[in-house]
Tab-separated table of C-alpha atoms in Angstrom:
chain	number	residue	atom	x	y	z
A	23	MET	CA	35.253	-12.221	7.267
A	24	LYS	CA	33.476	-14.728	5.023
A	25	ARG	CA	34.614	-17.654	7.138
A	26	ASN	CA	33.504	-15.897	10.320
A	27	LEU	CA	30.083	-15.144	8.836
A	28	ILE	CA	29.561	-18.749	7.771
A	29	ALA	CA	30.609	-19.962	11.205
A	30	ILE	CA	28.168	-17.596	12.924
A	31	CYS	CA	25.293	-18.678	10.675
A	32	MET	CA	26.008	-22.363	11.251
A	33	ILE	CA	26.072	-21.865	15.016
A	34	VAL	CA	22.747	-19.990	14.950
A	35	LEU	CA	21.119	-22.638	12.753
A	36	PHE	CA	22.397	-25.394	15.031
A	37	ILE	CA	20.988	-23.666	18.114
A	38	LEU	CA	17.596	-23.101	16.473
A	39	SER	CA	17.489	-26.680	15.177
A	40	PHE	CA	18.306	-28.089	18.601
A	41	SER	CA	15.646	-25.908	20.265
A	42	THR	CA	12.972	-26.974	17.758
A	43	ASN	CA	13.718	-30.660	18.278
A	44	GLN	CA	13.430	-30.226	22.008
A	45	LEU	CA	10.021	-28.562	21.637
A	46	ASN	CA	8.779	-31.457	19.522
A	47	LEU	CA	9.868	-33.909	22.187
A	48	VAL	CA	7.638	-32.414	24.881
A	49	GLU	CA	5.709	-35.278	26.457
A	50	SER	CA	2.982	-35.533	29.052
A	51	ASN	CA	3.108	-38.210	31.729
A	52	ILE	CA	0.029	-37.187	33.689
A	53	GLU	CA	-1.257	-39.922	35.998
A	54	ARG	CA	-4.962	-40.026	36.724
A	55	ASP	CA	-5.229	-39.457	40.417
A	56	TYR	CA	-8.870	-38.405	40.486
A	57	TRP	CA	-12.242	-39.134	38.898
A	58	PRO	CA	-14.475	-36.282	37.713
A	59	THR	CA	-17.542	-37.414	39.658
A	60	ASP	CA	-17.749	-34.062	41.435
A	61	GLY	CA	-16.330	-32.063	38.547
A	62	TRP	CA	-13.561	-31.949	35.985
A	63	GLU	CA	-10.109	-30.654	36.798
A	64	ASN	CA	-8.435	-28.383	34.273
A	65	SER	CA	-5.052	-28.647	32.598
A	66	SER	CA	-3.133	-26.432	30.224
A	67	PHE	CA	-2.163	-27.354	26.685
A	68	GLU	CA	1.429	-27.605	27.851
A	69	GLU	CA	0.547	-30.063	30.619
A	70	VAL	CA	-1.243	-32.447	28.241
A	71	ALA	CA	1.096	-31.865	25.280
A	72	MET	CA	-1.317	-30.367	22.765
A	73	ASN	CA	-0.692	-27.650	20.205
A	74	LYS	CA	-2.811	-24.731	21.383
A	75	GLU	CA	-2.539	-22.872	18.086
A	76	ARG	CA	-4.174	-25.782	16.255
A	77	ILE	CA	-7.212	-25.523	18.536
A	78	VAL	CA	-7.290	-21.745	18.063
A	79	GLU	CA	-7.388	-22.394	14.319
A	80	MET	CA	-10.325	-24.761	14.847
A	81	PHE	CA	-12.390	-22.043	16.482
A	82	LYS	CA	-11.472	-19.633	13.691
A	83	TYR	CA	-12.656	-22.262	11.206
A	84	ILE	CA	-15.932	-22.632	13.114
A	85	ASP	CA	-16.437	-18.866	13.210
A	86	LYS	CA	-15.511	-18.322	9.560
A	87	ASN	CA	-18.048	-20.901	8.385
A	88	ASN	CA	-20.758	-19.767	10.812
A	89	PHE	CA	-21.288	-23.259	12.203
A	90	ALA	CA	-23.968	-23.044	14.889
A	91	ILE	CA	-21.914	-24.866	17.501
A	92	ASP	CA	-23.046	-24.229	21.061
A	93	SER	CA	-20.228	-25.777	23.085
A	94	VAL	CA	-16.901	-27.561	22.659
A	95	LEU	CA	-15.184	-29.611	25.345
A	96	ILE	CA	-11.937	-31.545	25.034
A	97	VAL	CA	-10.715	-33.891	27.750
A	98	LYS	CA	-7.163	-35.195	27.453
A	99	ASP	CA	-5.263	-37.346	29.919
A	100	GLY	CA	-8.258	-37.114	32.237
A	101	ASP	CA	-8.348	-33.327	32.475
A	102	LEU	CA	-10.498	-30.699	30.826
A	103	VAL	CA	-8.293	-28.761	28.407
A	104	VAL	CA	-10.922	-26.949	26.349
A	105	GLU	CA	-14.304	-25.794	27.623
A	106	GLU	CA	-15.915	-23.181	25.414
A	107	TYR	CA	-19.568	-22.186	25.524
A	108	LEU	CA	-20.298	-20.236	22.366
A	109	THR	CA	-24.052	-19.704	22.688
A	110	ILE	CA	-25.037	-21.401	25.960
A	111	SER	CA	-23.817	-21.519	29.543
A	112	SER	CA	-22.189	-24.421	31.335
A	113	GLU	CA	-25.478	-25.023	33.174
A	114	THR	CA	-27.669	-25.212	30.069
A	115	LEU	CA	-29.318	-28.580	29.473
A	116	HIS	CA	-28.841	-29.431	25.818
A	117	PRO	CA	-30.860	-31.920	23.756
A	118	ILE	CA	-28.495	-34.629	22.556
A	119	TYR	CA	-30.937	-36.345	20.194
A	120	SER	CA	-29.494	-39.644	18.880
A	121	VAL	CA	-26.528	-39.554	21.240
A	122	THR	CA	-29.226	-40.972	23.523
A	123	LYS	CA	-28.906	-44.250	21.612
A	124	SER	CA	-25.420	-44.835	23.014
A	125	PHE	CA	-26.769	-44.436	26.559
A	126	THR	CA	-29.593	-46.886	25.820
A	127	SER	CA	-27.100	-49.383	24.408
A	128	THR	CA	-24.928	-49.042	27.506
A	129	LEU	CA	-27.898	-49.826	29.744
A	130	ILE	CA	-28.554	-52.979	27.702
A	131	GLY	CA	-24.971	-54.067	28.381
A	132	ILE	CA	-25.402	-53.494	32.107
A	133	ALA	CA	-28.740	-55.354	32.139
A	134	ILE	CA	-27.080	-58.359	30.481
A	135	GLU	CA	-24.287	-58.308	33.059
A	136	GLU	CA	-26.844	-58.244	35.876
A	137	GLY	CA	-28.776	-61.165	34.421
A	138	TYR	CA	-31.954	-59.345	33.430
A	139	ILE	CA	-31.237	-60.212	29.798
A	140	GLU	CA	-29.590	-63.469	28.717
A	141	SER	CA	-27.487	-62.056	25.880
A	142	VAL	CA	-27.705	-59.921	22.753
A	143	ASP	CA	-28.941	-63.039	20.983
A	144	GLN	CA	-32.123	-63.191	23.028
A	145	LYS	CA	-35.225	-62.537	20.942
A	146	ILE	CA	-37.117	-59.321	21.543
A	147	ILE	CA	-40.396	-61.242	21.503
A	148	ASP	CA	-39.454	-62.519	24.986
A	149	PHE	CA	-39.883	-58.999	26.328
A	150	ILE	CA	-42.492	-57.334	24.141
A	151	GLY	CA	-44.385	-60.278	22.684
A	152	HIS	CA	-47.416	-59.265	24.734
A	153	VAL	CA	-47.935	-56.143	22.622
A	154	ASP	CA	-51.171	-56.570	20.688
A	155	VAL	CA	-50.415	-55.646	17.071
A	156	PRO	CA	-51.260	-57.563	13.864
A	157	ASN	CA	-47.637	-57.870	12.706
A	158	ILE	CA	-46.063	-59.060	15.958
A	159	ASP	CA	-45.478	-62.608	14.671
A	160	SER	CA	-43.299	-61.318	11.838
A	161	LYS	CA	-40.870	-59.978	14.456
A	162	GLU	CA	-40.249	-63.324	16.167
A	163	ASN	CA	-36.716	-63.725	14.768
A	164	ILE	CA	-35.494	-60.253	15.679
A	165	THR	CA	-32.884	-60.296	18.438
A	166	ILE	CA	-31.537	-57.564	20.664
A	167	ALA	CA	-28.356	-57.630	18.569
A	168	HIS	CA	-30.396	-56.793	15.480
A	169	LEU	CA	-31.818	-53.729	17.213
A	170	LEU	CA	-28.399	-52.685	18.491
A	171	THR	CA	-26.874	-52.888	15.010
A	172	MET	CA	-29.956	-51.538	13.189
A	173	THR	CA	-30.394	-54.686	11.128
A	174	SER	CA	-33.896	-55.656	12.279
A	175	GLY	CA	-35.321	-55.727	8.742
A	176	ILE	CA	-38.266	-53.519	9.743
A	177	VAL	CA	-39.517	-51.117	7.070
A	178	TRP	CA	-38.281	-47.672	8.082
A	179	ASN	CA	-37.396	-44.404	6.354
A	180	GLU	CA	-35.381	-41.996	8.447
A	181	ASP	CA	-33.118	-40.833	5.613
A	182	ILE	CA	-35.227	-37.822	4.638
A	183	SER	CA	-35.775	-34.565	6.515
A	184	TYR	CA	-37.202	-34.974	9.993
A	185	HIS	CA	-39.669	-32.249	9.061
A	186	ASP	CA	-41.016	-34.395	6.217
A	187	PRO	CA	-44.289	-36.155	7.159
A	188	GLU	CA	-43.047	-39.236	5.250
A	189	ASN	CA	-40.196	-39.649	7.721
A	190	THR	CA	-41.057	-42.699	9.832
A	191	PHE	CA	-39.479	-41.091	12.883
A	192	ARG	CA	-41.946	-38.228	12.544
A	193	GLN	CA	-44.816	-40.688	12.195
A	194	LEU	CA	-43.622	-42.509	15.312
A	195	TYR	CA	-43.495	-39.248	17.223
A	196	ASP	CA	-47.031	-38.367	16.200
A	197	SER	CA	-48.479	-41.796	17.073
A	198	SER	CA	-50.349	-42.600	20.283
A	199	ASN	CA	-48.277	-45.698	21.139
A	200	TRP	CA	-44.666	-45.720	19.982
A	201	VAL	CA	-43.862	-49.359	20.766
A	202	GLU	CA	-46.965	-50.568	18.956
A	203	PHE	CA	-46.174	-48.291	16.024
A	204	VAL	CA	-42.708	-49.822	15.538
A	205	LEU	CA	-43.876	-53.407	15.939
A	206	ASN	CA	-46.741	-52.843	13.513
A	207	GLN	CA	-44.398	-51.885	10.679
A	208	ALA	CA	-43.929	-54.460	7.932
A	209	MET	CA	-40.716	-56.406	7.380
A	210	GLU	CA	-38.688	-55.667	4.266
A	211	ASP	CA	-35.877	-58.155	4.864
A	212	GLU	CA	-34.794	-60.967	7.138
A	213	PRO	CA	-33.197	-59.751	10.384
A	214	GLY	CA	-29.441	-59.333	10.054
A	215	ASN	CA	-29.366	-58.840	6.286
A	216	THR	CA	-29.710	-55.087	5.831
A	217	TRP	CA	-28.584	-52.042	7.790
A	218	LYS	CA	-31.100	-49.223	8.025
A	219	TYR	CA	-31.009	-46.339	10.468
A	220	ASN	CA	-33.988	-46.831	12.762
A	221	SER	CA	-34.685	-44.820	15.914
A	222	GLY	CA	-37.788	-46.935	16.455
A	223	GLY	CA	-35.627	-49.993	17.061
A	224	SER	CA	-33.679	-48.022	19.657
A	225	HIS	CA	-36.946	-47.198	21.384
A	226	LEU	CA	-37.759	-50.909	21.546
A	227	LEU	CA	-34.481	-51.343	23.441
A	228	SER	CA	-35.754	-48.923	26.075
A	229	ALA	CA	-39.016	-50.863	26.342
A	230	ILE	CA	-36.984	-54.061	26.755
A	231	ILE	CA	-34.928	-52.486	29.564
A	232	GLU	CA	-38.097	-51.504	31.417
A	233	ASN	CA	-39.718	-54.908	30.915
A	234	ALA	CA	-36.584	-56.832	31.898
A	235	THR	CA	-35.597	-54.815	34.978
A	236	GLY	CA	-39.034	-53.837	36.216
A	237	ILE	CA	-38.076	-50.173	36.575
A	238	SER	CA	-38.062	-47.258	34.178
A	239	THR	CA	-35.143	-46.734	31.824
A	240	LEU	CA	-34.508	-43.415	33.556
A	241	GLY	CA	-34.517	-45.096	36.964
A	242	TYR	CA	-32.094	-47.739	35.731
A	243	ALA	CA	-29.861	-45.098	34.148
A	244	ASP	CA	-29.941	-42.994	37.296
A	245	SER	CA	-28.901	-45.830	39.598
A	246	HIS	CA	-26.213	-47.262	37.308
A	247	ILE	CA	-24.788	-44.292	35.386
A	248	PHE	CA	-26.106	-40.841	36.239
A	249	SER	CA	-25.688	-40.936	40.021
A	250	THR	CA	-22.472	-42.941	39.910
A	251	LEU	CA	-20.806	-40.575	37.445
A	252	GLY	CA	-22.131	-37.480	39.178
A	253	PHE	CA	-24.581	-36.161	36.594
A	254	SER	CA	-25.996	-33.010	38.143
A	255	ASN	CA	-28.975	-32.278	35.911
A	256	TYR	CA	-30.775	-34.216	33.192
A	257	TYR	CA	-34.083	-34.861	31.490
A	258	TRP	CA	-35.325	-37.826	29.449
A	259	GLU	CA	-38.417	-37.490	27.294
A	260	GLU	CA	-41.051	-40.226	27.522
A	261	ASP	CA	-43.547	-41.641	25.049
A	262	PRO	CA	-47.319	-41.574	25.723
A	263	GLN	CA	-46.949	-44.772	27.789
A	264	ASN	CA	-44.189	-43.141	29.905
A	265	ILE	CA	-41.378	-45.216	28.359
A	266	CYS	CA	-38.171	-43.213	27.971
A	267	PHE	CA	-37.461	-42.541	24.314
A	268	GLY	CA	-34.576	-44.922	23.628
A	269	GLY	CA	-33.663	-43.320	20.321
A	270	SER	CA	-33.585	-39.684	21.425
A	271	GLY	CA	-34.981	-37.425	24.105
A	272	LEU	CA	-32.107	-37.085	26.573
A	273	GLN	CA	-30.991	-33.617	27.611
A	274	LEU	CA	-27.656	-33.290	29.394
A	275	LEU	CA	-24.972	-30.837	30.385
A	276	PRO	CA	-21.929	-30.980	28.067
A	277	ARG	CA	-19.670	-31.789	31.028
A	278	ASP	CA	-21.804	-34.848	31.794
A	279	MET	CA	-21.782	-35.936	28.162
A	280	ALA	CA	-17.999	-36.066	28.432
A	281	LYS	CA	-18.315	-38.425	31.400
A	282	LEU	CA	-19.910	-41.161	29.293
A	283	GLY	CA	-17.033	-40.870	26.834
A	284	TYR	CA	-14.559	-40.997	29.701
A	285	LEU	CA	-16.280	-44.074	31.130
A	286	PHE	CA	-15.796	-45.831	27.800
A	287	LEU	CA	-12.255	-44.497	27.428
A	288	ASN	CA	-11.492	-46.267	30.700
A	289	ASN	CA	-13.055	-49.542	29.541
A	290	GLY	CA	-16.185	-49.132	31.633
A	291	THR	CA	-14.334	-48.435	34.886
A	292	TRP	CA	-15.120	-45.473	37.126
A	293	ASP	CA	-13.266	-44.767	40.334
A	294	GLU	CA	-11.997	-48.361	40.544
A	295	THR	CA	-15.504	-49.766	40.018
A	296	GLN	CA	-16.532	-51.655	36.872
A	297	ILE	CA	-19.720	-49.817	35.875
A	298	VAL	CA	-20.018	-51.239	32.366
A	299	PRO	CA	-18.537	-54.652	31.536
A	300	GLU	CA	-15.200	-54.241	29.786
A	301	GLU	CA	-16.266	-56.778	27.176
A	302	TRP	CA	-19.367	-54.705	26.432
A	303	VAL	CA	-17.289	-51.582	25.865
A	304	SER	CA	-15.135	-53.572	23.458
A	305	GLN	CA	-18.104	-55.044	21.605
A	306	ALA	CA	-20.131	-51.835	21.472
A	307	SER	CA	-17.233	-49.823	20.041
A	308	GLU	CA	-16.255	-52.475	17.505
A	309	GLY	CA	-17.443	-52.267	13.922
A	310	LYS	CA	-20.234	-54.815	13.459
A	311	ILE	CA	-21.645	-53.436	10.222
A	312	TYR	CA	-19.474	-52.115	7.401
A	313	LEU	CA	-21.005	-48.962	5.949
A	314	SER	CA	-18.095	-47.445	4.034
A	315	GLU	CA	-14.326	-47.224	4.040
A	316	ARG	CA	-14.609	-44.481	6.637
A	317	THR	CA	-17.533	-45.707	8.736
A	318	ASP	CA	-18.657	-48.830	10.582
A	319	TYR	CA	-21.519	-49.279	13.010
A	320	GLY	CA	-21.348	-50.991	16.389
A	321	TYR	CA	-23.886	-51.254	19.190
A	322	GLN	CA	-25.473	-47.812	18.716
A	323	TRP	CA	-21.999	-46.285	18.302
A	324	TRP	CA	-20.426	-45.041	15.066
A	325	ILE	CA	-16.891	-46.278	14.410
A	326	PHE	CA	-14.390	-44.280	12.327
A	327	PRO	CA	-11.508	-46.696	11.688
A	328	LEU	CA	-9.383	-44.150	9.809
A	329	LEU	CA	-9.404	-41.901	12.870
A	330	ASP	CA	-9.113	-44.722	15.425
A	331	ALA	CA	-12.175	-43.210	17.069
A	332	TYR	CA	-15.769	-44.054	17.881
A	333	LEU	CA	-18.638	-41.638	18.365
A	334	ALA	CA	-22.109	-41.142	19.731
A	335	LEU	CA	-23.771	-38.926	17.118
A	336	GLY	CA	-26.953	-36.901	17.327
A	337	TRP	CA	-28.972	-34.779	14.933
A	338	ALA	CA	-27.968	-31.120	14.540
A	339	GLY	CA	-24.368	-31.731	15.590
A	340	GLN	CA	-24.330	-33.504	18.973
A	341	ILE	CA	-21.162	-35.544	19.479
A	342	ILE	CA	-19.332	-37.581	22.078
A	343	CYS	CA	-16.079	-38.741	20.492
A	344	VAL	CA	-13.705	-41.229	22.118
A	345	ILE	CA	-10.147	-41.366	20.747
A	346	PRO	CA	-8.292	-44.005	22.801
A	347	GLN	CA	-4.959	-43.646	20.991
A	348	HIS	CA	-4.721	-40.022	22.105
A	349	ASP	CA	-6.491	-40.439	25.456
A	350	ILE	CA	-9.074	-37.888	24.327
A	351	VAL	CA	-12.794	-37.365	24.731
A	352	ALA	CA	-14.296	-34.557	22.647
A	353	VAL	CA	-17.822	-33.186	23.015
A	354	PHE	CA	-19.761	-30.903	20.695
A	355	THR	CA	-23.278	-29.597	21.175
A	356	SER	CA	-24.830	-27.660	18.327
A	357	SER	CA	-27.984	-26.171	16.868
A	358	LEU	CA	-27.215	-26.823	13.226
A	359	ASP	CA	-29.754	-27.248	10.485
A	360	GLU	CA	-29.796	-30.463	8.471
A	361	SER	CA	-26.707	-29.538	6.461
A	362	GLU	CA	-23.547	-31.598	6.733
A	363	PHE	CA	-21.592	-31.064	9.941
A	364	PRO	CA	-17.829	-31.306	9.310
A	365	PHE	CA	-17.067	-33.281	12.452
A	366	ARG	CA	-14.480	-35.416	10.668
A	367	GLU	CA	-12.497	-32.306	9.762
A	368	LEU	CA	-12.782	-30.895	13.272
A	369	LEU	CA	-11.505	-34.161	14.709
A	370	ALA	CA	-8.821	-35.071	12.170
A	371	ASP	CA	-7.488	-31.665	11.122
A	372	TYR	CA	-7.578	-29.962	14.483
A	373	ILE	CA	-8.120	-32.052	17.622
A	374	ILE	CA	-6.160	-35.170	16.663
A	375	LYS	CA	-3.515	-33.120	14.877
A	376	ALA	CA	-3.094	-30.902	17.946
A	377	SER	CA	-2.385	-34.028	19.984
A	378	GLU	CA	-0.002	-35.443	17.387
A	379	GLU	CA	1.951	-32.198	17.174
A	380	GLY	CA	2.293	-31.860	20.927
A	381	TYR	CA	2.848	-28.656	22.814
A	382	ILE	CA	4.842	-26.086	20.874
A	383	GLU	CA	6.235	-23.429	23.149
A	384	PRO	CA	6.371	-19.961	21.597
A	385	ILE	CA	9.998	-18.862	21.141
A	386	PRO	CA	10.424	-15.890	23.497
A	387	ILE	CA	11.586	-12.629	21.930
A	388	THR	CA	14.399	-11.341	24.161
A	389	MET	CA	16.798	-8.435	23.762
A	390	SER	CA	19.703	-10.822	23.222
A	391	SER	CA	17.862	-12.615	20.396
A	392	ILE	CA	17.083	-9.267	18.756
A	393	ILE	CA	20.736	-8.176	19.014
A	394	LEU	CA	21.868	-11.528	17.590
A	395	SER	CA	19.428	-11.194	14.699
A	396	LEU	CA	20.574	-7.627	13.978
A	397	SER	CA	24.216	-8.681	14.158
A	398	ILE	CA	23.654	-11.442	11.619
A	399	SER	CA	21.721	-9.099	9.332
A	400	THR	CA	24.474	-6.451	9.573
A	401	ALA	CA	27.150	-9.025	8.863
A	402	VAL	CA	25.267	-10.268	5.803
A	403	ILE	CA	24.859	-6.708	4.461
A	404	MET	CA	28.548	-5.927	5.009
A	405	PHE	CA	29.529	-9.157	3.294
A	406	LYS	CA	27.368	-8.371	0.260
A	407	LYS	CA	28.843	-4.859	0.010
A	408	LYS	CA	32.372	-6.258	0.169
A	409	GLN	CA	31.563	-8.778	-2.539
A	410	ALA	CA	30.141	-6.003	-4.715
A	411	ARG	CA	33.345	-3.926	-4.344
A	412	LEU	CA	35.487	-6.913	-5.314
A	413	LYS	CA	33.525	-7.272	-8.534
């Protein structure tokens, strides 16, 4: 009896072990046979090899901590796998705040490719030197690259609350001429020496786009990105001189936010057309400025080397995250206060982990499995009783 029981247990364990290994080997070989210009196609977690339960846990984590997240979208292998609208509808335009910077940067890359701008090393004075402010001469060594990497050396304080009147962003917003306001700020360091977050510098990039191309930043974006990628609805705030706010101000649908990430995921290509130069995608998403072990800064993109990801980040929890290794684009829109948003945890502990774990198929509970389980349990009980009698 003892030998039979051991044999049965070993067979059951072998079967379960073999089944588990097979589940872990589930792979997805989806080929991209469409582009989401007219809309995203949907796939299941099984089709893209993601652990659904890990994503379910993510939403429980969001709910438990009362994070004011409005929408979550996850695109994997070119298909929309997660699309949840927690407080808004799919047709709600959402302010994306500083995610706008990554769009502005992309337009700079396109303008360079088209010859409107020589290179990132061209001095900004070539485009906005006509602005009549007392401190314009002190900006003569600032290049477009300095604005892209936020190393212009201009005095700026955007590290305090945006509701604080001492915040330079707030002062910019309240001024009558935003370009003049930025250029009239003093210099605190030579260009290229110091990194300082500066939405004003991003706005200068928008002014440069308009001056270089001869059309509005919105018009340039519409003809080169929005229309091509199929953006259905959008709004871009302008300054008092009708220059699109390069550092913020865009409002988009979450589905369209994902399209910019997907454009970059595909090295600037869309439907077999090179929209953004591949070299620009590489340069923009590469760490130019070391900020910490976990964070670098590129051309208006944040780089997270430990996650092998790069992000467009906006105030209050707006995110476009590109994770090339996992063929993923993740989008969050939120209405958070100024507290810390745990986007690293959401990405590392849930989204990336769900991709690493792959699809795990629930083991079906059948009558035969129940009978087998009961038989094993009965055999174990009988064996223990027999052993007790022998003692």
